[in-house]
PDB file of C-alpha atoms in Angstrom:
ATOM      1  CA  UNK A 104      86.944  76.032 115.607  1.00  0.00           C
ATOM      2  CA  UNK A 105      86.770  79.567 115.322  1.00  0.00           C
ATOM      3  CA  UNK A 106      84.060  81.844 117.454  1.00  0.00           C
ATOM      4  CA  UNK A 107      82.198  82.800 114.531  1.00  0.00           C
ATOM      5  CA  UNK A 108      81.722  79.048 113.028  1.00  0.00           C
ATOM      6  CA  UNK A 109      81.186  77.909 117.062  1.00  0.00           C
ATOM      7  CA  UNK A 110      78.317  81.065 117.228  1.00  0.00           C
ATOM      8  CA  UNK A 111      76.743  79.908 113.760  1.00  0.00           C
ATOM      9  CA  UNK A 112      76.840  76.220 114.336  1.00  0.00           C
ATOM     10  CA  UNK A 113      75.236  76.486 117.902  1.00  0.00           C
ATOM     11  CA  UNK A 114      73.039  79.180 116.808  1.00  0.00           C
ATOM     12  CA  UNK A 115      74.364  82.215 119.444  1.00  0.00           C
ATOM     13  CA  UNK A 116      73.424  85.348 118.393  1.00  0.00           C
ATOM     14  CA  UNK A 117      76.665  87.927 119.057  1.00  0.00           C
ATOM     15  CA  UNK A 118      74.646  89.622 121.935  1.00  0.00           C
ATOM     16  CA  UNK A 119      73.787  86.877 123.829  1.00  0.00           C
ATOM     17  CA  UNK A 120      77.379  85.457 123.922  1.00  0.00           C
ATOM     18  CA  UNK A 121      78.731  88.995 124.876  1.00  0.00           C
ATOM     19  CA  UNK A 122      76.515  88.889 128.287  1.00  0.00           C
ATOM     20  CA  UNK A 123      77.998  84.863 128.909  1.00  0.00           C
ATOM     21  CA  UNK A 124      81.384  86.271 128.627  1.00  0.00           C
ATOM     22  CA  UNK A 125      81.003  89.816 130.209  1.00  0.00           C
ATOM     23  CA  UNK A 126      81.669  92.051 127.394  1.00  0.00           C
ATOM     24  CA  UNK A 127      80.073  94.103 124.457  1.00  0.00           C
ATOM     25  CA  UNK A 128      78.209  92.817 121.431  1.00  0.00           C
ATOM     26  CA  UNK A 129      81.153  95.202 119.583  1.00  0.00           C
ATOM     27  CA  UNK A 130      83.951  92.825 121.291  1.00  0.00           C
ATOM     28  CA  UNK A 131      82.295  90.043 120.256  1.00  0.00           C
ATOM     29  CA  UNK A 132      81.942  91.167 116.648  1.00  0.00           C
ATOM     30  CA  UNK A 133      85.304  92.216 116.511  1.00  0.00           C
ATOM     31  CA  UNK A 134      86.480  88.795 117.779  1.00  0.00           C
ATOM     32  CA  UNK A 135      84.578  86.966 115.888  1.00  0.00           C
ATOM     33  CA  UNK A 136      85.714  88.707 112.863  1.00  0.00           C
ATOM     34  CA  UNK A 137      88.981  88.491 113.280  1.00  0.00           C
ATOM     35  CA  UNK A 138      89.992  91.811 114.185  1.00  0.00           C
ATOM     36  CA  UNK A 139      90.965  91.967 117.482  1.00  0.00           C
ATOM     37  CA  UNK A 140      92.501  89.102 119.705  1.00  0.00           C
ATOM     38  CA  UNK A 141      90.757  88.891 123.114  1.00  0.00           C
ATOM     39  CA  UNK A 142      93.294  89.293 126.069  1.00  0.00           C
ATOM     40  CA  UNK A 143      94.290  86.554 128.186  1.00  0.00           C
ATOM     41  CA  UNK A 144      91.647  86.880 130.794  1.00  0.00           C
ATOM     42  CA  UNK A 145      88.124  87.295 128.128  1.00  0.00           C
ATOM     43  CA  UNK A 146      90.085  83.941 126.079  1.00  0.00           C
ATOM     44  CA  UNK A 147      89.347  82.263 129.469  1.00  0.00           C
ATOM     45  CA  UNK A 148      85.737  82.916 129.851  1.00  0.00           C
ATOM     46  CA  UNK A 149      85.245  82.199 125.567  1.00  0.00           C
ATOM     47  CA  UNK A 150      87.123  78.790 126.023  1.00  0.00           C
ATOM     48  CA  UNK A 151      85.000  78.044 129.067  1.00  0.00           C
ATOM     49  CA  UNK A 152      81.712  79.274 127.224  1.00  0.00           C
ATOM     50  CA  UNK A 153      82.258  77.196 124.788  1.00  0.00           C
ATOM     51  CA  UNK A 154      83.276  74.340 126.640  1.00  0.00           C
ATOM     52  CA  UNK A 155      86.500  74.252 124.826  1.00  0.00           C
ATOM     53  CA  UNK A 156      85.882  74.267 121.105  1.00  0.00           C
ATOM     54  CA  UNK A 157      87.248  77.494 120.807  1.00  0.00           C
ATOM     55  CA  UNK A 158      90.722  78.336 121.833  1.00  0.00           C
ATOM     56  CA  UNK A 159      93.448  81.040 121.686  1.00  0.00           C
ATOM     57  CA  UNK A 160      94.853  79.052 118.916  1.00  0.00           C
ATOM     58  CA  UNK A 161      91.964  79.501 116.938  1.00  0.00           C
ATOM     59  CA  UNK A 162      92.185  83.335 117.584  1.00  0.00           C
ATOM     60  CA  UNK A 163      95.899  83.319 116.378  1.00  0.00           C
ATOM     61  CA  UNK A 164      94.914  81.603 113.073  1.00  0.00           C
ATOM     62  CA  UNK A 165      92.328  83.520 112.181  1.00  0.00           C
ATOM     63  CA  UNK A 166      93.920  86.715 112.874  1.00  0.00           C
ATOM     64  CA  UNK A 167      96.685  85.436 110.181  1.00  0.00           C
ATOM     65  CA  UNK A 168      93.868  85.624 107.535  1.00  0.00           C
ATOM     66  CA  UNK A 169      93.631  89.213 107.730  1.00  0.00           C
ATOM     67  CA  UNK A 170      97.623  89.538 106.829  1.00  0.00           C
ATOM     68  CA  UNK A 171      97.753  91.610 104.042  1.00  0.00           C
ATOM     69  CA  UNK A 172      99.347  90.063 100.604  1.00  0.00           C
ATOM     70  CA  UNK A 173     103.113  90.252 100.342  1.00  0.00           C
ATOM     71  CA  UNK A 174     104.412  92.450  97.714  1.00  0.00           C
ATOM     72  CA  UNK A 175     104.667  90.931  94.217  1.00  0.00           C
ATOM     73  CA  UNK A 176     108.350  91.109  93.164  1.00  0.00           C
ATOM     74  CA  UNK A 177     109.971  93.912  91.711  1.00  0.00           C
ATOM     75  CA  UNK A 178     110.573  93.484  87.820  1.00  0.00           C
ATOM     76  CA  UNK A 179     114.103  94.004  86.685  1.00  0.00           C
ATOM     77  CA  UNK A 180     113.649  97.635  84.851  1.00  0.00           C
ATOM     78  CA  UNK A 181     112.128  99.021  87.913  1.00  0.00           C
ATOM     79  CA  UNK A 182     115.154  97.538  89.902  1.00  0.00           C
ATOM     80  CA  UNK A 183     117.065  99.441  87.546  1.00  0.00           C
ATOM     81  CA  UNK A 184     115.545 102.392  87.725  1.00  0.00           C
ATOM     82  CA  UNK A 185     115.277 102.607  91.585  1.00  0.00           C
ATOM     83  CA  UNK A 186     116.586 105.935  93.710  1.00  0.00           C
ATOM     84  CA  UNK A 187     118.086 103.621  95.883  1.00  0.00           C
ATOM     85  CA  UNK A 188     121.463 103.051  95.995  1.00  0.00           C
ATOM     86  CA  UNK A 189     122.983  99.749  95.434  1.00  0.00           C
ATOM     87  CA  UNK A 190     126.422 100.473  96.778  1.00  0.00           C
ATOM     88  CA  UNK A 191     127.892 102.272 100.117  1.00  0.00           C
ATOM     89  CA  UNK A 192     129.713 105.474  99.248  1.00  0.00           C
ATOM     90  CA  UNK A 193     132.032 106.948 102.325  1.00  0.00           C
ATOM     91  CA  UNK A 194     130.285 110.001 104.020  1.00  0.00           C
ATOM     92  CA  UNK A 195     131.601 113.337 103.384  1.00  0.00           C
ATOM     93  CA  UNK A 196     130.453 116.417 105.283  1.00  0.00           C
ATOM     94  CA  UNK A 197     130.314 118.334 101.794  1.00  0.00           C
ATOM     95  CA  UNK A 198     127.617 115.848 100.507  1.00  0.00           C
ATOM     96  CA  UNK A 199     125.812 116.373 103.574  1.00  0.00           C
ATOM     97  CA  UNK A 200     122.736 118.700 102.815  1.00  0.00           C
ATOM     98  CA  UNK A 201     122.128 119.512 106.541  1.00  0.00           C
ATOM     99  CA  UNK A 202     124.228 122.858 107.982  1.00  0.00           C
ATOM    100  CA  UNK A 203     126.906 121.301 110.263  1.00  0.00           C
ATOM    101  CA  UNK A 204     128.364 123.733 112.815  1.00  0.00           C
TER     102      UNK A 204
END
């Protein structure tokens, strides 16, 4: 279960669960949300607040909903048109466009 479904299902306003566990309201948010895993030593206190129903396991799988999307794949003409190159070329000092000494 994740904190935010554990505060809404046992009715704990944010504030109230931040003085149980010995941090800010904004740490609780912010967990809660999804946007910042609590370290090793606040997990301990949430899991034993909440008498268990919310692990570090459910911090790691909510944290993976706020992935951003992977790219959508590249079509074929802008493949083709692309800067970069698609084979290795030996280096030559001449092609070099920094001064070398």
């Amino acid at each position: 279960m994740t904190l935010i479904e554990y505060l809404r299902t046992n009715q704990i306003k944010q504030d109230v669960f931040a003085l149980q566990i010995g941090v800010t309201q904004a740490s609780v948010t912010r967990y809660a949300n999804g946007l910042r895993i609590p370290r090793p030593k606040i997990m301990a206190r949430i899991f034993q607040a909440t008498r268990g129903q919310v692990s570090a396991s459910d911090f790691y799988l909510s944290a993976s909903d706020h992935l951003p999307e992977p790219p959508s794949s590249v079509s074929q003409s802008d493949a083709e048109t692309s800067a970069c190159p698609t084979e290795l070329r030996p280096f030559s000092a001449s092609s070099c466009p920094w001064p070398t000494p």
